[in-house]
Tab-separated table of C-alpha atoms in Angstrom:
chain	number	residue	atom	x	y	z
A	1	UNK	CA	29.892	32.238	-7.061
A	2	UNK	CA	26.600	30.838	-9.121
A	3	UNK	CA	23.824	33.305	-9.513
A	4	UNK	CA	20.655	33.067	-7.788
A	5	UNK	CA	18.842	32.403	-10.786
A	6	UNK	CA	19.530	30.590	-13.861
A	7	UNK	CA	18.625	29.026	-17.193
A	8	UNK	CA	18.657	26.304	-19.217
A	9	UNK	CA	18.462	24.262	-22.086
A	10	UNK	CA	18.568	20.464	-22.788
A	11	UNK	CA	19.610	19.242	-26.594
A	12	UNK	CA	21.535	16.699	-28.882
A	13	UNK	CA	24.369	17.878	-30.374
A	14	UNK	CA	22.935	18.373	-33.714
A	15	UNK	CA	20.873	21.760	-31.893
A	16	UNK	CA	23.881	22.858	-30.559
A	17	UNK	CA	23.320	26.753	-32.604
A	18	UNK	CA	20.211	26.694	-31.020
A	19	UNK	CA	21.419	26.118	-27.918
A	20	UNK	CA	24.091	29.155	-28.256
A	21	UNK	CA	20.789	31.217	-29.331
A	22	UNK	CA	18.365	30.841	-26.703
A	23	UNK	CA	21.438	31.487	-24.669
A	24	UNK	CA	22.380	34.260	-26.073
A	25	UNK	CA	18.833	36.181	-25.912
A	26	UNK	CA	18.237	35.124	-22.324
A	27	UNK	CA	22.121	36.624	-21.010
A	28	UNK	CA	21.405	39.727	-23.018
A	29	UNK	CA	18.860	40.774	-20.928
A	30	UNK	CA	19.874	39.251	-18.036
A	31	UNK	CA	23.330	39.356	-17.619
A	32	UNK	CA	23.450	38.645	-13.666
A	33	UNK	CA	22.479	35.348	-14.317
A	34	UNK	CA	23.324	31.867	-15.494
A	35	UNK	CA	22.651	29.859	-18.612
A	36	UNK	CA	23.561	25.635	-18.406
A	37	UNK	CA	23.399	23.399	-21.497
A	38	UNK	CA	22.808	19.999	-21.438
A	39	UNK	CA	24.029	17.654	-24.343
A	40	UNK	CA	22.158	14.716	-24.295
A	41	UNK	CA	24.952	12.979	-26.816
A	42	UNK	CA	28.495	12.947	-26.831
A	43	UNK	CA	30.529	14.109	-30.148
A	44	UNK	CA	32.053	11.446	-32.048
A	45	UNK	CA	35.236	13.242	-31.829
A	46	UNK	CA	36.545	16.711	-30.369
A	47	UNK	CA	34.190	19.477	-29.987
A	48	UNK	CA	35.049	22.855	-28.809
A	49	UNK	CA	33.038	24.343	-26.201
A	50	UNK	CA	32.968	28.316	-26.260
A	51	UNK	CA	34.595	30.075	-23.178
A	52	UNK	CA	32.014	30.818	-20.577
A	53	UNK	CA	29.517	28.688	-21.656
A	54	UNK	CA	28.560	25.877	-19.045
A	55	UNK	CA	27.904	22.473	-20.576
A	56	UNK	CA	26.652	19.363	-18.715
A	57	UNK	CA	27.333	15.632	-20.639
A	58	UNK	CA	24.042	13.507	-20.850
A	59	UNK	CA	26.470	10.589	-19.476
A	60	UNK	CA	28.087	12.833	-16.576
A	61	UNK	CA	24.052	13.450	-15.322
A	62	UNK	CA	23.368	10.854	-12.083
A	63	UNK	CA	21.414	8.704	-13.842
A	64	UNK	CA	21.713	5.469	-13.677
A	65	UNK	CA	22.239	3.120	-16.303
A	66	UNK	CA	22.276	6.142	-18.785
A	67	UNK	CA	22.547	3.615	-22.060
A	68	UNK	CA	20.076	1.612	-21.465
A	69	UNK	CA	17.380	4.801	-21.645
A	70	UNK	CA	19.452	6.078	-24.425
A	71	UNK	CA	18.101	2.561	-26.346
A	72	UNK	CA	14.565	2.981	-24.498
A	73	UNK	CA	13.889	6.284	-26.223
A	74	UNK	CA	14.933	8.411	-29.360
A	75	UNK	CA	16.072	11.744	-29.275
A	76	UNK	CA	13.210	13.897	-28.591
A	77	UNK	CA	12.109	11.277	-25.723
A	78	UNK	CA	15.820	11.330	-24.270
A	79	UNK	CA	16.143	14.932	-24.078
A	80	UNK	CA	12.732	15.440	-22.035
A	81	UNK	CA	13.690	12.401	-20.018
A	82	UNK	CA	16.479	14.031	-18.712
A	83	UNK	CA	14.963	18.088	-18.069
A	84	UNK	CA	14.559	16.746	-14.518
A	85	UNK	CA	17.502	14.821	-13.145
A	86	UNK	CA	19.397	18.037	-14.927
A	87	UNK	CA	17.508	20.839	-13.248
A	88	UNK	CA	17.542	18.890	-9.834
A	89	UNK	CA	21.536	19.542	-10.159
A	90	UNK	CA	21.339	22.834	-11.043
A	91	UNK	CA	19.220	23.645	-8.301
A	92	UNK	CA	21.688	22.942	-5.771
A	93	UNK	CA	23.726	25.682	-6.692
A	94	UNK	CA	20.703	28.538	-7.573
A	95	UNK	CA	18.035	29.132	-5.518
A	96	UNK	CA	15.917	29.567	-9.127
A	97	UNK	CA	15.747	27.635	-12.427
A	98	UNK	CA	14.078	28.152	-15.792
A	99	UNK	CA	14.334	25.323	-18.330
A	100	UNK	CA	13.647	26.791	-21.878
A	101	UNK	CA	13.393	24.838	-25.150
A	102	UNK	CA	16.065	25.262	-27.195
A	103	UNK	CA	13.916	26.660	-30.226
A	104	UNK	CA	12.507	29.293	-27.618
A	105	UNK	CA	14.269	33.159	-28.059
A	106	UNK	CA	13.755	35.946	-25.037
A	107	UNK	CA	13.150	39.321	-26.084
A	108	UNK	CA	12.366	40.848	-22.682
A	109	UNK	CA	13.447	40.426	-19.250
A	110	UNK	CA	11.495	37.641	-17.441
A	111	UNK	CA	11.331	39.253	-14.025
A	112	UNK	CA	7.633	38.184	-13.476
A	113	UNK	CA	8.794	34.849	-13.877
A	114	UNK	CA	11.397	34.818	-10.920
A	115	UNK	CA	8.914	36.718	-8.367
A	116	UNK	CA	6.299	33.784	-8.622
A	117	UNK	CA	9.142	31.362	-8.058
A	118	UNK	CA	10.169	33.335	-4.624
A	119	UNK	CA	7.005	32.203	-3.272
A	120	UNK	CA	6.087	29.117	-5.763
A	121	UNK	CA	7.845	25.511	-6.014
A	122	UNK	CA	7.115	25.453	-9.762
A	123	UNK	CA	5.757	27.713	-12.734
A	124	UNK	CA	3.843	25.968	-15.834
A	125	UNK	CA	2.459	28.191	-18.916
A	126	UNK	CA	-0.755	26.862	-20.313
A	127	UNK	CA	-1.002	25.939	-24.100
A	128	UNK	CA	-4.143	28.101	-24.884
A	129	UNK	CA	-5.554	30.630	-22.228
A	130	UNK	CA	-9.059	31.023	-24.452
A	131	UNK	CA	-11.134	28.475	-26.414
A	132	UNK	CA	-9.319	27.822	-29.921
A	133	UNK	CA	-12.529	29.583	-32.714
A	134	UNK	CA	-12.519	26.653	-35.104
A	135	UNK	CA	-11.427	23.299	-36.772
A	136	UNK	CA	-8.114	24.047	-37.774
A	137	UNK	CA	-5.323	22.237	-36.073
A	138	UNK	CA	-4.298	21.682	-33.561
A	139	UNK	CA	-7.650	21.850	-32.164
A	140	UNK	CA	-8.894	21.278	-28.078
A	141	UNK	CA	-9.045	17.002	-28.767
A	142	UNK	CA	-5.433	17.385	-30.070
A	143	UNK	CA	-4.246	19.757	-26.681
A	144	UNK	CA	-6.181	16.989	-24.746
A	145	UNK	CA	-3.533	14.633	-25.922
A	146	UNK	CA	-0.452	16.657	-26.178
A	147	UNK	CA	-1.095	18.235	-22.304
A	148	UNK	CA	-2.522	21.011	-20.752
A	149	UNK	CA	0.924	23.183	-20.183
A	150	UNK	CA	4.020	23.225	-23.019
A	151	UNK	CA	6.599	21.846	-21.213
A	152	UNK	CA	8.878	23.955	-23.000
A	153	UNK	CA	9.487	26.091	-20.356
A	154	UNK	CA	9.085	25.292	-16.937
A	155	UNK	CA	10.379	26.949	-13.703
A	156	UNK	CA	11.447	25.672	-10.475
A	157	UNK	CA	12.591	27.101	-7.033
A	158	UNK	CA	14.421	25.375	-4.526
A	159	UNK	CA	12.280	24.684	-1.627
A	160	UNK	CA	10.634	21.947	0.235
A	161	UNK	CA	7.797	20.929	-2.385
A	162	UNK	CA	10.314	20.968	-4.510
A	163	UNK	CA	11.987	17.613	-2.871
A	164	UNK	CA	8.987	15.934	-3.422
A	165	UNK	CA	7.980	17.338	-6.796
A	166	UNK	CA	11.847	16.577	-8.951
A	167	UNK	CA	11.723	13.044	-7.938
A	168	UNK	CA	8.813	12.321	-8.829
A	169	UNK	CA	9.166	14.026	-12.172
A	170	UNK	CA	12.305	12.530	-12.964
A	171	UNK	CA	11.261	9.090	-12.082
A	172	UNK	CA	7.863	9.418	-14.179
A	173	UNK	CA	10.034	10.290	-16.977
A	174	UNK	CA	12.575	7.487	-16.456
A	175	UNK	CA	9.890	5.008	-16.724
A	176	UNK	CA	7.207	6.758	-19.596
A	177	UNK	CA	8.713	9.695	-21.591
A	178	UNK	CA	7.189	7.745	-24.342
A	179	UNK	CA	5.978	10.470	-27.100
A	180	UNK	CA	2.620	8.353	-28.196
A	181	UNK	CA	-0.172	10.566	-26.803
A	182	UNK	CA	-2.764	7.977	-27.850
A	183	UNK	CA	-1.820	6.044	-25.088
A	184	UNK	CA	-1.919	8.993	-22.998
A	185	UNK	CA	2.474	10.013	-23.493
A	186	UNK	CA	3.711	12.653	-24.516
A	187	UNK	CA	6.960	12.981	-23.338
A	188	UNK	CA	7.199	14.548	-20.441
A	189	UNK	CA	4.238	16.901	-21.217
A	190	UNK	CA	1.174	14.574	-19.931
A	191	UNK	CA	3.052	14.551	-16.868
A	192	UNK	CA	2.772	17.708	-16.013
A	193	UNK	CA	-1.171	17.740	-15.964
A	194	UNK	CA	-0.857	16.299	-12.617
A	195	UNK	CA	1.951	18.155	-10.991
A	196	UNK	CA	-0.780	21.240	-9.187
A	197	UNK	CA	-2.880	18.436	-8.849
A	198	UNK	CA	-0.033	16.405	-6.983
A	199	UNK	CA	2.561	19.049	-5.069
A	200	UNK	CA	1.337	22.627	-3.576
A	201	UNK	CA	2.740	25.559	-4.869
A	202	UNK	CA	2.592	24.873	-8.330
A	203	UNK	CA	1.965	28.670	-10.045
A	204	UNK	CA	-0.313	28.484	-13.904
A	205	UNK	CA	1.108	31.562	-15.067
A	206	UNK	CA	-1.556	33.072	-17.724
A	207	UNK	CA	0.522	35.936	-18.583
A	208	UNK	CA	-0.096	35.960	-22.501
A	209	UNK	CA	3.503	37.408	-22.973
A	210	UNK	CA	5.085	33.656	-22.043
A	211	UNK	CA	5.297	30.701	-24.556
A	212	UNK	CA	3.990	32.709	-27.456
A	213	UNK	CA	3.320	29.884	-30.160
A	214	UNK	CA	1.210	28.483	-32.861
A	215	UNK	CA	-1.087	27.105	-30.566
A	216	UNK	CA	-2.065	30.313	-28.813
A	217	UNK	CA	-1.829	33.091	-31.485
A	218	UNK	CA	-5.402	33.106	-31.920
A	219	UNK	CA	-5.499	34.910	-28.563
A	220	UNK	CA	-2.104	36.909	-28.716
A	221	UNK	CA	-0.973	39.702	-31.606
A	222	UNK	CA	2.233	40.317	-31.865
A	223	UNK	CA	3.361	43.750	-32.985
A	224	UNK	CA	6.761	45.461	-33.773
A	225	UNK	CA	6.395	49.019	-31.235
A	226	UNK	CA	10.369	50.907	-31.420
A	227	UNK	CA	12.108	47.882	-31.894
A	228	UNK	CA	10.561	46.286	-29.379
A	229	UNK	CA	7.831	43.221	-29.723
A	230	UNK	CA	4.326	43.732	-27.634
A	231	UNK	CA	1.941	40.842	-27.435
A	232	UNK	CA	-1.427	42.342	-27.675
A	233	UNK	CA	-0.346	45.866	-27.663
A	234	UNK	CA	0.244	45.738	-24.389
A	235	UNK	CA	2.612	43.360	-23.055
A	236	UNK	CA	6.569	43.139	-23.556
A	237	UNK	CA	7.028	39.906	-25.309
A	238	UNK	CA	8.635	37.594	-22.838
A	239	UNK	CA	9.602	34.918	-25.129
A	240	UNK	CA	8.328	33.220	-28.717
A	241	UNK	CA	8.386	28.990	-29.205
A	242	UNK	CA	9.447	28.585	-32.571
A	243	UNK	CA	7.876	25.151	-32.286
A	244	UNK	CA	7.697	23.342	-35.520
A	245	UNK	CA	9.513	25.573	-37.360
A	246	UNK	CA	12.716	24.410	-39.483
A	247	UNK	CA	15.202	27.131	-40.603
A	248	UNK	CA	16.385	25.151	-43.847
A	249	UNK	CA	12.494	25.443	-45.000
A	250	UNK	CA	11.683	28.862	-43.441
A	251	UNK	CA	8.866	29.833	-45.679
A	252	UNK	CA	7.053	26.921	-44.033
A	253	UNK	CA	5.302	28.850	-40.352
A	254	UNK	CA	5.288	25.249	-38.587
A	255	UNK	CA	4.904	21.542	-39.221
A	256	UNK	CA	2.500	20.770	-36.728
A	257	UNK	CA	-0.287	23.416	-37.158
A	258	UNK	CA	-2.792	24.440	-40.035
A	259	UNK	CA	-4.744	27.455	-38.315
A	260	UNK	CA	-1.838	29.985	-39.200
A	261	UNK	CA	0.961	30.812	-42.142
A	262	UNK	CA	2.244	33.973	-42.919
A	263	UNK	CA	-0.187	34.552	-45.411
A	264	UNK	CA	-3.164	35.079	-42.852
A	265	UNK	CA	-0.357	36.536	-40.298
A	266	UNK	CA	2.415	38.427	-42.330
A	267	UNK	CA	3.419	40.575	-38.481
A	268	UNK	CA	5.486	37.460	-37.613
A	269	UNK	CA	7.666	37.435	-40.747
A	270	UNK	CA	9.934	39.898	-38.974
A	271	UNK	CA	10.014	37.635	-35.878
A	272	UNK	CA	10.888	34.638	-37.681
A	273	UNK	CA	13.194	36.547	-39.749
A	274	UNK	CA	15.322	37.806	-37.145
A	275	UNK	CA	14.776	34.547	-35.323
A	276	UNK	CA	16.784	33.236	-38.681
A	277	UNK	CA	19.685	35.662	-38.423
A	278	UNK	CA	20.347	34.839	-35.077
A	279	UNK	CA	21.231	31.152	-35.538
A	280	UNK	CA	23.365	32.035	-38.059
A	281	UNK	CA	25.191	34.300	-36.258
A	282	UNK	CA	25.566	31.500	-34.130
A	283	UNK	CA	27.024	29.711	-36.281
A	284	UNK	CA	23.922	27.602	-37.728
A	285	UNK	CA	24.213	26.337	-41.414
A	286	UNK	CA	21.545	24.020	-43.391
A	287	UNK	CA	24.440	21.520	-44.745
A	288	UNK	CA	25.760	21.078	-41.273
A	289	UNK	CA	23.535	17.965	-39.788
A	290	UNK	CA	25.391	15.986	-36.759
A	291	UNK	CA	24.958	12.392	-36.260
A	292	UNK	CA	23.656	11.144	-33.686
A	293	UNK	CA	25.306	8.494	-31.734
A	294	UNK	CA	22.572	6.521	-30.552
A	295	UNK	CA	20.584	6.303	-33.784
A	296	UNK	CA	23.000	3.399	-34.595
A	297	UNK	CA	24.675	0.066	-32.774
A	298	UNK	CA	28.250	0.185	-32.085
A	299	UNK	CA	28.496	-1.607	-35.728
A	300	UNK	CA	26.496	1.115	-37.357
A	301	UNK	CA	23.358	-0.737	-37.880
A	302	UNK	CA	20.473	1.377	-37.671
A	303	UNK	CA	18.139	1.497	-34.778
A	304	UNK	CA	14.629	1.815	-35.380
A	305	UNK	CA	11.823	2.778	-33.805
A	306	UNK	CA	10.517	-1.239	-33.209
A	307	UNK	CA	13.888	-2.300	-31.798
A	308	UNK	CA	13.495	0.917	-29.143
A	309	UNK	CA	10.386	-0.230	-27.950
A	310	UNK	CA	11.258	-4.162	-28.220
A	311	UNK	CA	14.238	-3.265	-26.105
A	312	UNK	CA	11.881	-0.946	-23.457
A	313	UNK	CA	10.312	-4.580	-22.590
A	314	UNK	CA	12.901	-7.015	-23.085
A	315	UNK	CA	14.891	-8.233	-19.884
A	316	UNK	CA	18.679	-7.727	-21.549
A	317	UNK	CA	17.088	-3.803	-20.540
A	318	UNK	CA	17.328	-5.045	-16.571
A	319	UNK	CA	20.986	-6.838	-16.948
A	320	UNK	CA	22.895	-3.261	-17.011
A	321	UNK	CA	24.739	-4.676	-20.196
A	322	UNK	CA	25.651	-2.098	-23.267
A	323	UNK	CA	23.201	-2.235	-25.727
A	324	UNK	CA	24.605	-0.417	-28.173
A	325	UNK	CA	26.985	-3.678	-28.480
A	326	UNK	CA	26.702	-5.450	-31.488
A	327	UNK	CA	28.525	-8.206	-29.513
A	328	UNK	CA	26.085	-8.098	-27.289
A	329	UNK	CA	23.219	-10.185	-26.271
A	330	UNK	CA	20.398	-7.168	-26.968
A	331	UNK	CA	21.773	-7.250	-30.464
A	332	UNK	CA	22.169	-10.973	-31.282
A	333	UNK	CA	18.485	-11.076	-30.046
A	334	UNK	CA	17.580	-8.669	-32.888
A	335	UNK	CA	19.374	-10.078	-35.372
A	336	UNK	CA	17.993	-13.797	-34.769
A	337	UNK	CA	14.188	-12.332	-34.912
A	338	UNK	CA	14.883	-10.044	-38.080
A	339	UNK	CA	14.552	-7.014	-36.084
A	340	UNK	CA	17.202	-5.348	-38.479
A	341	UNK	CA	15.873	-5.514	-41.512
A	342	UNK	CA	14.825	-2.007	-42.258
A	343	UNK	CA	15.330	0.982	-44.266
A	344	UNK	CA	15.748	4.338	-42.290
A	345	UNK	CA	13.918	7.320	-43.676
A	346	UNK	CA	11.626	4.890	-44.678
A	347	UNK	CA	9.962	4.197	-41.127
A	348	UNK	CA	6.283	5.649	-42.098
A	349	UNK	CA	4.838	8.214	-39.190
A	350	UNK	CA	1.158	9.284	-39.743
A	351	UNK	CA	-1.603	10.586	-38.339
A	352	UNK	CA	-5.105	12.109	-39.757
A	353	UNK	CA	-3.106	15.496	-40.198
A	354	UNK	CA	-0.516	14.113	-42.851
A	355	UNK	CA	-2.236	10.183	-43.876
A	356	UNK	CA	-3.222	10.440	-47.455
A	357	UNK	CA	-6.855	8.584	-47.165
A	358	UNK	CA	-6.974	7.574	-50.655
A	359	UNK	CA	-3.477	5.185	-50.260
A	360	UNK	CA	-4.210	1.823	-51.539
A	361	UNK	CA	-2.740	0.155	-48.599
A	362	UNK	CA	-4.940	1.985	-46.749
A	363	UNK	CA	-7.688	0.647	-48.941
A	364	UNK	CA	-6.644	-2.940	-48.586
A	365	UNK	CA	-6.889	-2.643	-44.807
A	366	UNK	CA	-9.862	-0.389	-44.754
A	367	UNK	CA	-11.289	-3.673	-47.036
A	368	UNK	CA	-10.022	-6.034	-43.803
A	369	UNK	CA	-11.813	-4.177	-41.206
A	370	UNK	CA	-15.273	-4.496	-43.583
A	371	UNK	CA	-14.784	-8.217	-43.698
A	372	UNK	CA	-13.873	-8.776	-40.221
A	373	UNK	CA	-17.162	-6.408	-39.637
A	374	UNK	CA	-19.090	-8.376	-41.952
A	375	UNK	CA	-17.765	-12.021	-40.739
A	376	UNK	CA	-17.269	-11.680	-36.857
A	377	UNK	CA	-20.848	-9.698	-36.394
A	378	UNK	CA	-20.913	-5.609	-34.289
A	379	UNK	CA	-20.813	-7.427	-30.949
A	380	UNK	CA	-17.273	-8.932	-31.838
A	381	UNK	CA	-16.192	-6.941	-33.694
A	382	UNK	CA	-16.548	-3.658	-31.508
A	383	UNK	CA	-14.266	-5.856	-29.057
A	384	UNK	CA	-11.746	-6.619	-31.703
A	385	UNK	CA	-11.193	-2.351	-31.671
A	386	UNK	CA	-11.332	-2.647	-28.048
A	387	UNK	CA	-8.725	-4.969	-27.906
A	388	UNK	CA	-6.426	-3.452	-30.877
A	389	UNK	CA	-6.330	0.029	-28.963
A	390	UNK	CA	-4.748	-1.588	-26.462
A	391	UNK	CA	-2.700	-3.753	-28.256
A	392	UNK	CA	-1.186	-1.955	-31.274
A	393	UNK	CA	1.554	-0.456	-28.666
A	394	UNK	CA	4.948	-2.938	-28.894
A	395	UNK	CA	5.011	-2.574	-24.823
A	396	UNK	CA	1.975	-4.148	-24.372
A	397	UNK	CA	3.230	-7.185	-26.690
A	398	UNK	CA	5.395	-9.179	-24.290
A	399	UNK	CA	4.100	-11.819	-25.424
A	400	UNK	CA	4.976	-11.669	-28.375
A	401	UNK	CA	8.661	-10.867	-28.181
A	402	UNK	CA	9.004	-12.526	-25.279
A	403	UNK	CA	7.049	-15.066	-24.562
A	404	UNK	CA	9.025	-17.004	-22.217
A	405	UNK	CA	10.006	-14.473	-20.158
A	406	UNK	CA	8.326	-13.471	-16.609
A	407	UNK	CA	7.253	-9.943	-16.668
């Protein structure tokens, strides 16, 4: 018989250890429940799956035309696009769900958790539950884009706002589980601003001792009390987000944040440390990367970022057609407008945390926008930015791809 309550986790194959970890530290302390993995991706060949541990396929999920979103979005994108359609399953078996990141660990039973979700249809945990004290990053304009709640972790009860609240969810993701949060995206994050304002029942837990990160350790200490972790000195630590953090460089505290290292917060290097040893007693190793199957076509050409979001607005994404196929029609469409002629690992990602200002090719068009300034007058030129903030996203260029094509 299922439990009442259970947990889960969503992945690619390459987080599989992680997977196995989270798992691992949520059974331990509670062993009366259940722990599901999805696997977005399939393994290229055969992959054993542990005794007792429940897996779910990304392609055995009722989703409908599952490849096409596989081309729509990348990994990240695909994994968040399909938290919903996956916990909507599970729910018909337990009365209780918890979806937790996969690079999330619990050191304490989450009890608290389950009682708001007797009476609640869903529980969110806030980023930051007190104003952030300075510039550093990420900062309150860069939690305005990212979201109001992490949307690693989220819990959900089966009940009747729940009916209304999963669909939406998993159609909202299905159509914009884009990760570009100047456009207002961020996976499935920005999406969950609106679910209290949108379905009753939704619980903000502000419990300090949930979805300890980088964002929020200005307001929560972490101390080591007889082996056991207490946020604030007061609180069993529920669970820790290791958001950010990669194992293979662990002297590095996160990518994403500047505000804390374990120089100016040398508590956590027993956290991380142990965080460390238990994905390698799952098995985890820094020479062990797995492919992923839809970062290529069914040729091995490379899919970049471009061709995602040329596909996410081309009509060979309404025909139901593979394409992954280089035989196909998606892919002879990329190949006669030069779409494949690119170098991965060398598809450039920046923003004002990691752009080095002083680039010349960010001089040259620095230069542009002077002339354009200098030739088109403020008037015009104010509604040349207008226009480019609009029109820098590939899904707004139809026209461009595909200009012959009704929309």
């Amino acid at each position: 018989m299922p439990a009442e309550t259970a947990a889960c986790t969503t992945i690619t194959l390459s987080y599989w250890e992680y997977a196995l970890t989270v798992r691992e530290s949520y059974l331990r302390h509670h062993p009366e429940s259940d722990f599901h993995i999805l696997v977005v991706d399939a393994p290229a060949g055969h992959f054993d799956v542990p005794p007792g541990v429940s897996v779910t396929w990304g392609r055995d999920l009722p989703v409908a035309n599952f490849h096409s979103l596989a081309m729509r979005y990348n990994a990240m994108e695909l994994i968040t696009s399909l938290k919903a359609p996956f916990i909507r399953q599970l729910l018909k078996d337990h009365q209780r769900v918890i979806h937790l990141d996969a690079d999330v660990l619990v050191y304490s039973r989450l009890d608290d958790i389950f009682e708001r979700l007797e009476s609640a249809a869903a529980v969110l945990t806030p980023h930051i539950l007190s104003p952030l004290p300075d510039h550093y990053q990420p900062g309150e304009p860069d939690l305005l884009l990212a979201g109001d709640h992490n949307s690693g972790f989220i819990g959900l009860s089966r009940r009747a706002e729940t009916e209304g609240l999963l669909p939406w969810l998993e159609t909202r993701c299905r159509e914009a589980c884009y990760d570009e949060p100047a456009r207002g995206l961020c996976t499935d994050q920005k999406w969950f601003n609106l679910m209290p304002c949108l379905f009753p029942g939704v619980h903000i837990e502000r419990s300090p001792r949930f979805n300890v990160a980088y964002w929020n350790l200005h307001e929560r200490k972490l101390s080591l009390e007889n082996g056991a972790w207490r946020v604030n000195g007061l609180l069993p630590l529920g669970f820790f987000h290791f958001s950010g953090w990669n194992p293979s460089q662990p002297e590095v505290f996160t990518k994403h944040a500047s505000r804390y290292g374990f120089y100016n917060r040398p508590e956590l290097r027993p956290l991380f440390d142990g965080y460390l040893e238990s994905l390698k007693n799952q098995g985890w190793q820094s020479h062990s990367p797995r492919t992923y199957p839809f970062a290529t076509f069914s040729n091995g050409q490379p899919i970049s970022a471009l061709i995602r979001h040329v596909y996410s607005i081309s009509p060979h994404a309404r025909t139901g057609e593979d394409p992954f196929n280089a035989a196909g029609l998606f892919y002879a469409y990329c190949r006669e407008k030069n779409l494949l002629k690119f170098s991965p690992g060398l598809e450039l990602s920046h923003n004002r945390w990691n752009t080095n200002h002083a680039d010349y090719r960010l001089r040259i068009i620095r230069s542009l926008f002077k002339l354009a300034l200098f030739l088109l007058g403020p008037n015009t030129y104010w509604a040349l930015l207008e226009f480019l903030s609009s029109a820098t996203s590939v899904r707004s260029q139809h026209a461009i791809f595909f200009p012959k094509t009704k929309r």
